[in-house]
Short mmCIF file of C-alpha atoms and ligand atoms in Angstrom, two decimals:
data_model
loop_
_atom_site.label_atom_id
_atom_site.label_comp_id
_atom_site.label_asym_id
_atom_site.label_seq_id
_atom_site.Cartn_x
_atom_site.Cartn_y
_atom_site.Cartn_z
CA MET A 1 1.82 -38.11 -29.67
CA LYS A 2 0.06 -34.49 -30.52
CA LEU A 3 -1.64 -34.48 -34.17
CA ILE A 4 -3.90 -32.52 -36.14
CA LEU A 5 -5.86 -33.89 -39.01
CA LEU A 6 -6.26 -31.35 -41.73
CA GLY A 7 -8.71 -31.63 -44.83
CA PRO A 8 -11.49 -30.28 -46.29
CA PRO A 9 -15.05 -31.41 -44.92
CA ALA A 10 -15.87 -34.62 -45.76
CA ALA A 11 -12.24 -35.90 -46.35
CA GLY A 12 -12.70 -38.77 -44.02
CA LYS A 13 -10.98 -36.76 -40.92
CA GLY A 14 -13.81 -38.19 -38.45
CA THR A 15 -13.34 -41.78 -39.63
CA GLN A 16 -10.03 -41.85 -39.67
CA ALA A 17 -9.32 -39.82 -36.41
CA GLU A 18 -11.28 -42.82 -34.73
CA GLY A 19 -8.85 -45.52 -36.01
CA ILE A 20 -5.88 -43.30 -35.23
CA ALA A 21 -7.31 -42.29 -31.52
CA GLU A 22 -7.58 -46.14 -31.04
CA ARG A 23 -4.12 -47.22 -32.23
CA TYR A 24 -2.18 -44.74 -30.59
CA SER A 25 -4.52 -44.42 -27.27
CA LEU A 26 -4.95 -40.79 -28.02
CA ALA A 27 -7.62 -38.59 -27.00
CA HIS A 28 -9.84 -37.46 -30.29
CA ILE A 29 -10.79 -34.08 -30.39
CA SER A 30 -13.45 -32.97 -32.66
CA THR A 31 -14.40 -29.72 -32.42
CA GLY A 32 -17.35 -30.34 -34.93
CA ASP A 33 -18.79 -32.96 -32.28
CA MET A 34 -17.68 -30.86 -29.40
CA LEU A 35 -20.18 -27.92 -31.08
CA ARG A 36 -22.71 -30.24 -31.92
CA ALA A 37 -22.73 -31.45 -28.50
CA GLU A 38 -23.32 -27.79 -27.34
CA ILE A 39 -26.33 -27.40 -29.92
CA ALA A 40 -27.87 -30.41 -28.43
CA LEU A 41 -27.75 -29.23 -25.18
CA LYS A 42 -28.87 -25.79 -26.07
CA THR A 43 -26.22 -23.97 -24.23
CA PRO A 44 -25.46 -20.45 -25.17
CA LEU A 45 -22.82 -21.38 -26.83
CA GLY A 46 -24.47 -23.98 -28.94
CA ILE A 47 -27.43 -21.73 -29.57
CA ARG A 48 -24.95 -18.97 -31.52
CA ALA A 49 -23.08 -21.58 -33.13
CA LYS A 50 -26.04 -23.39 -34.77
CA THR A 51 -26.46 -20.66 -37.23
CA LEU A 52 -23.17 -20.74 -38.23
CA ILE A 53 -22.74 -24.33 -38.52
CA ASP A 54 -26.16 -24.58 -40.57
CA GLU A 55 -24.93 -22.00 -42.83
CA GLY A 56 -21.50 -23.71 -43.53
CA ASN A 57 -19.65 -21.14 -41.69
CA LEU A 58 -16.83 -21.15 -39.67
CA VAL A 59 -17.78 -20.31 -35.68
CA PRO A 60 -15.28 -17.31 -34.30
CA ASP A 61 -11.67 -18.25 -33.06
CA GLU A 62 -12.05 -16.80 -29.74
CA ILE A 63 -14.71 -19.30 -29.27
CA ILE A 64 -12.88 -22.15 -30.59
CA ASN A 65 -9.58 -21.44 -29.27
CA ALA A 66 -11.08 -21.57 -25.73
CA MET A 67 -12.81 -24.61 -25.93
CA VAL A 68 -9.75 -26.44 -27.21
CA ALA A 69 -7.54 -24.82 -24.66
CA ASN A 70 -9.88 -26.10 -22.19
CA ARG A 71 -10.46 -29.41 -23.31
CA ILE A 72 -6.53 -30.39 -23.76
CA MET A 73 -5.62 -29.93 -20.20
CA GLN A 74 -8.19 -32.65 -19.65
CA GLN A 75 -6.63 -35.65 -17.72
CA ASP A 76 -7.12 -38.19 -20.99
CA CYS A 77 -4.81 -35.73 -23.20
CA VAL A 78 -1.73 -36.49 -21.05
CA ASN A 79 -0.34 -38.84 -23.44
CA GLY A 80 -1.12 -37.02 -26.67
CA PHE A 81 -4.12 -36.21 -28.44
CA LEU A 82 -5.55 -36.07 -32.09
CA LEU A 83 -7.25 -32.49 -33.06
CA ASP A 84 -9.83 -33.10 -35.95
CA GLY A 85 -11.39 -29.99 -37.69
CA TYR A 86 -9.07 -28.05 -35.50
CA PRO A 87 -6.97 -25.56 -36.61
CA ARG A 88 -9.16 -24.20 -39.26
CA THR A 89 -7.38 -20.93 -39.49
CA ILE A 90 -3.97 -19.53 -38.91
CA ALA A 91 -5.23 -17.55 -36.16
CA GLN A 92 -6.39 -20.56 -34.41
CA ALA A 93 -3.04 -22.41 -35.31
CA GLU A 94 -0.85 -19.50 -33.72
CA ALA A 95 -3.19 -19.93 -30.62
CA LEU A 96 -2.38 -23.65 -30.57
CA SER A 97 1.40 -23.19 -30.84
CA GLU A 98 1.02 -21.56 -27.49
CA LEU A 99 -0.17 -24.32 -25.83
CA ALA A 100 1.36 -27.71 -27.43
CA ASP A 101 4.36 -28.92 -29.49
CA ILE A 102 2.61 -30.82 -32.34
CA ASP A 103 4.35 -33.86 -33.55
CA ALA A 104 2.44 -34.17 -37.19
CA VAL A 105 -0.34 -32.68 -39.32
CA ILE A 106 -1.84 -35.38 -41.41
CA ASP A 107 -3.03 -33.62 -44.90
CA ILE A 108 -5.69 -35.89 -45.95
CA GLU A 109 -6.33 -34.73 -49.82
CA VAL A 110 -9.50 -35.19 -51.53
CA PRO A 111 -10.38 -33.56 -54.97
CA GLY A 112 -13.68 -31.34 -54.46
CA GLU A 113 -15.75 -33.32 -57.19
CA ILE A 114 -15.18 -36.41 -54.79
CA ILE A 115 -15.96 -34.34 -51.84
CA ILE A 116 -19.74 -33.51 -53.36
CA ARG A 117 -20.00 -36.92 -54.67
CA ARG A 118 -19.36 -38.45 -51.18
CA VAL A 119 -21.61 -35.70 -49.29
CA ALA A 120 -24.55 -36.88 -50.93
CA SER A 121 -23.97 -40.67 -49.19
CA ARG A 122 -22.78 -39.49 -45.89
CA ARG A 123 -25.19 -39.63 -43.05
CA VAL A 124 -24.77 -39.25 -39.02
CA CYS A 125 -26.35 -41.22 -36.27
CA PRO A 126 -27.81 -38.81 -34.09
CA LYS A 127 -27.62 -41.62 -31.27
CA CYS A 128 -24.04 -42.51 -31.32
CA GLY A 129 -22.46 -39.68 -33.62
CA HIS A 130 -20.97 -42.25 -35.68
CA THR A 131 -20.66 -41.58 -39.67
CA GLN A 132 -21.23 -43.61 -42.39
CA SER A 133 -21.97 -43.94 -46.35
CA VAL A 134 -25.43 -45.21 -47.59
CA HIS A 135 -26.20 -46.19 -51.04
CA GLU A 136 -29.25 -46.43 -53.00
CA GLY A 137 -31.75 -49.02 -51.70
CA GLU A 138 -29.75 -49.38 -48.49
CA GLU A 139 -31.34 -49.11 -45.05
CA GLU A 140 -30.51 -46.05 -43.62
CA ILE A 141 -29.86 -47.64 -39.92
CA CYS A 142 -26.58 -47.28 -37.95
CA GLU A 143 -24.28 -49.83 -38.23
CA LYS A 144 -22.80 -49.35 -34.36
CA CYS A 145 -26.23 -49.00 -32.82
CA GLY A 146 -28.97 -49.35 -34.66
CA ALA A 147 -30.53 -46.16 -34.69
CA ALA A 148 -32.29 -44.49 -37.81
CA LEU A 149 -29.35 -42.64 -39.42
CA ILE A 150 -30.00 -38.42 -40.43
CA GLN A 151 -28.45 -36.23 -43.14
CA ARG A 152 -26.31 -33.39 -41.30
CA ALA A 153 -28.16 -29.84 -42.19
CA ASP A 154 -24.80 -28.50 -43.50
CA ASP A 155 -24.56 -31.82 -45.92
CA THR A 156 -26.75 -30.52 -48.84
CA GLU A 157 -24.64 -30.19 -51.85
CA GLU A 158 -25.00 -26.38 -51.96
CA LYS A 159 -24.12 -26.01 -48.17
CA MET A 160 -21.11 -28.16 -48.90
CA ARG A 161 -19.85 -26.05 -52.11
CA HIS A 162 -19.94 -23.19 -49.28
CA ARG A 163 -18.10 -25.06 -46.77
CA LEU A 164 -15.25 -25.77 -49.42
CA ASP A 165 -14.85 -22.03 -50.29
CA VAL A 166 -14.59 -21.43 -46.75
CA TYR A 167 -11.90 -24.34 -46.50
CA HIS A 168 -10.07 -22.93 -49.37
CA GLU A 169 -9.88 -19.70 -48.22
CA SER A 170 -9.44 -20.09 -44.48
CA THR A 171 -8.21 -23.47 -43.95
CA GLU A 172 -6.23 -24.15 -46.96
CA PRO A 173 -3.31 -21.76 -46.04
CA LEU A 174 -2.55 -24.01 -43.05
CA ILE A 175 -1.24 -26.61 -45.32
CA ARG A 176 1.88 -23.78 -46.25
CA TYR A 177 1.79 -22.97 -42.36
CA TYR A 178 2.66 -26.29 -41.45
CA PHE A 179 4.68 -27.33 -44.11
CA GLU A 180 7.26 -24.49 -43.55
CA ARG A 181 7.36 -26.04 -39.94
CA ASP A 182 8.40 -29.45 -41.28
CA LEU A 183 5.01 -30.98 -39.87
CA ILE A 184 2.56 -31.78 -43.13
CA VAL A 185 2.36 -35.45 -43.65
CA PRO A 186 0.14 -35.62 -47.29
CA VAL A 187 -1.96 -38.47 -47.44
CA ASP A 188 -4.24 -39.37 -50.37
CA GLY A 189 -7.78 -39.48 -49.01
CA ALA A 190 -9.43 -40.55 -52.45
CA ARG A 191 -8.81 -44.31 -51.88
CA THR A 192 -10.89 -46.26 -49.43
CA ILE A 193 -10.83 -45.84 -45.97
CA ALA A 194 -8.74 -49.02 -45.35
CA GLU A 195 -5.99 -47.87 -47.79
CA VAL A 196 -6.08 -44.46 -46.20
CA SER A 197 -6.11 -45.92 -42.71
CA GLU A 198 -2.67 -47.92 -43.88
CA GLN A 199 -0.73 -44.91 -45.37
CA ILE A 200 -1.16 -43.17 -41.93
CA PHE A 201 -0.17 -46.22 -39.62
CA GLY A 202 3.05 -46.50 -41.97
CA ILE A 203 4.00 -42.87 -41.16
CA LEU A 204 2.90 -42.57 -37.67
CA ASP A 205 4.36 -45.99 -36.68
CA GLU A 206 7.62 -44.72 -37.84
CA LYS A 207 7.18 -41.12 -36.10
CA GLN A 208 6.18 -42.92 -32.91
CA GLU A 209 9.25 -45.47 -32.82
CA ALA A 210 11.18 -42.01 -33.67
CA LYS A 211 9.97 -40.34 -30.49
CA THR A 212 10.23 -43.54 -28.49
CA ASP A 213 14.24 -43.61 -29.25
CA GLU A 214 14.59 -39.86 -28.41
P1 AMP B 301 -16.92 -30.47 -38.89
O1 AMP B 301 -17.97 -31.52 -38.01
O2 AMP B 301 -15.50 -30.47 -38.45
O3 AMP B 301 -16.91 -30.48 -40.38
O4 AMP B 301 -17.20 -29.07 -38.34
C1 AMP B 301 -18.75 -28.78 -38.57
C2 AMP B 301 -18.73 -27.51 -38.54
O5 AMP B 301 -18.23 -26.90 -37.21
C3 AMP B 301 -17.82 -26.32 -39.44
O6 AMP B 301 -18.65 -26.19 -40.87
C4 AMP B 301 -17.70 -25.06 -38.50
O7 AMP B 301 -19.02 -24.11 -38.72
C5 AMP B 301 -17.68 -25.70 -37.29
N1 AMP B 301 -16.16 -25.67 -36.64
C6 AMP B 301 -15.80 -26.69 -36.18
N2 AMP B 301 -14.49 -26.73 -35.83
C7 AMP B 301 -14.74 -25.53 -36.20
C8 AMP B 301 -12.75 -24.33 -35.91
N3 AMP B 301 -11.94 -24.99 -35.64
N4 AMP B 301 -13.30 -23.60 -36.36
C9 AMP B 301 -14.56 -22.55 -36.56
N5 AMP B 301 -15.41 -23.43 -37.17
C10 AMP B 301 -15.61 -24.57 -36.81
#
């Protein structure tokens, strides 16, 4: 299967992507993670992207499109892939349509107030990249590898409000774009992680069966 995970920032795309990729043996392609890796390596692309990301703005379409085009040609994508955080603009969706036939677009819907509340407790592991929620009084240690967690520079309330504006303006039109192509699968992302996974797996199990019967 070739899937897209759509939804506002902090909707839980990364968390759900891990579970989906594992269950259906798909390559997990997160453009945000790829860009953060470039930043960590201080590549020319990383240096250019850092300011844009830290301000909550999008990286130019041509850069992202080239990055994804390269990535989906790799061997681990032969059995399918899951795009997490891509496409984020109509121009990116148009570029993707030249490269792959997408089977479904999972749209994780979460109201803005919940996103703002979630981001205050969102932390990321600088060592293994795992994202988790921490609550008052809890130790800020990665549950996967034990490293000390940090807050992403673009995860403050002010930056998140801006990222939500960018989402509404540039990314939300993709819901209509994919709805018109009969690919949108809406999911209620305000529920617990396990409940959201259950909704998604139910839908994808059916899709996979239908694809096997083809
Ligand atoms: P994410 O980890 O998906 O929240 O992405 C973090 C940041 O990386 C975004 O706020 C953008 O600045 C940048 N980014 C990630 N994916 C894309 C994309 N498809 N198009 C443009 N910018 C992106």
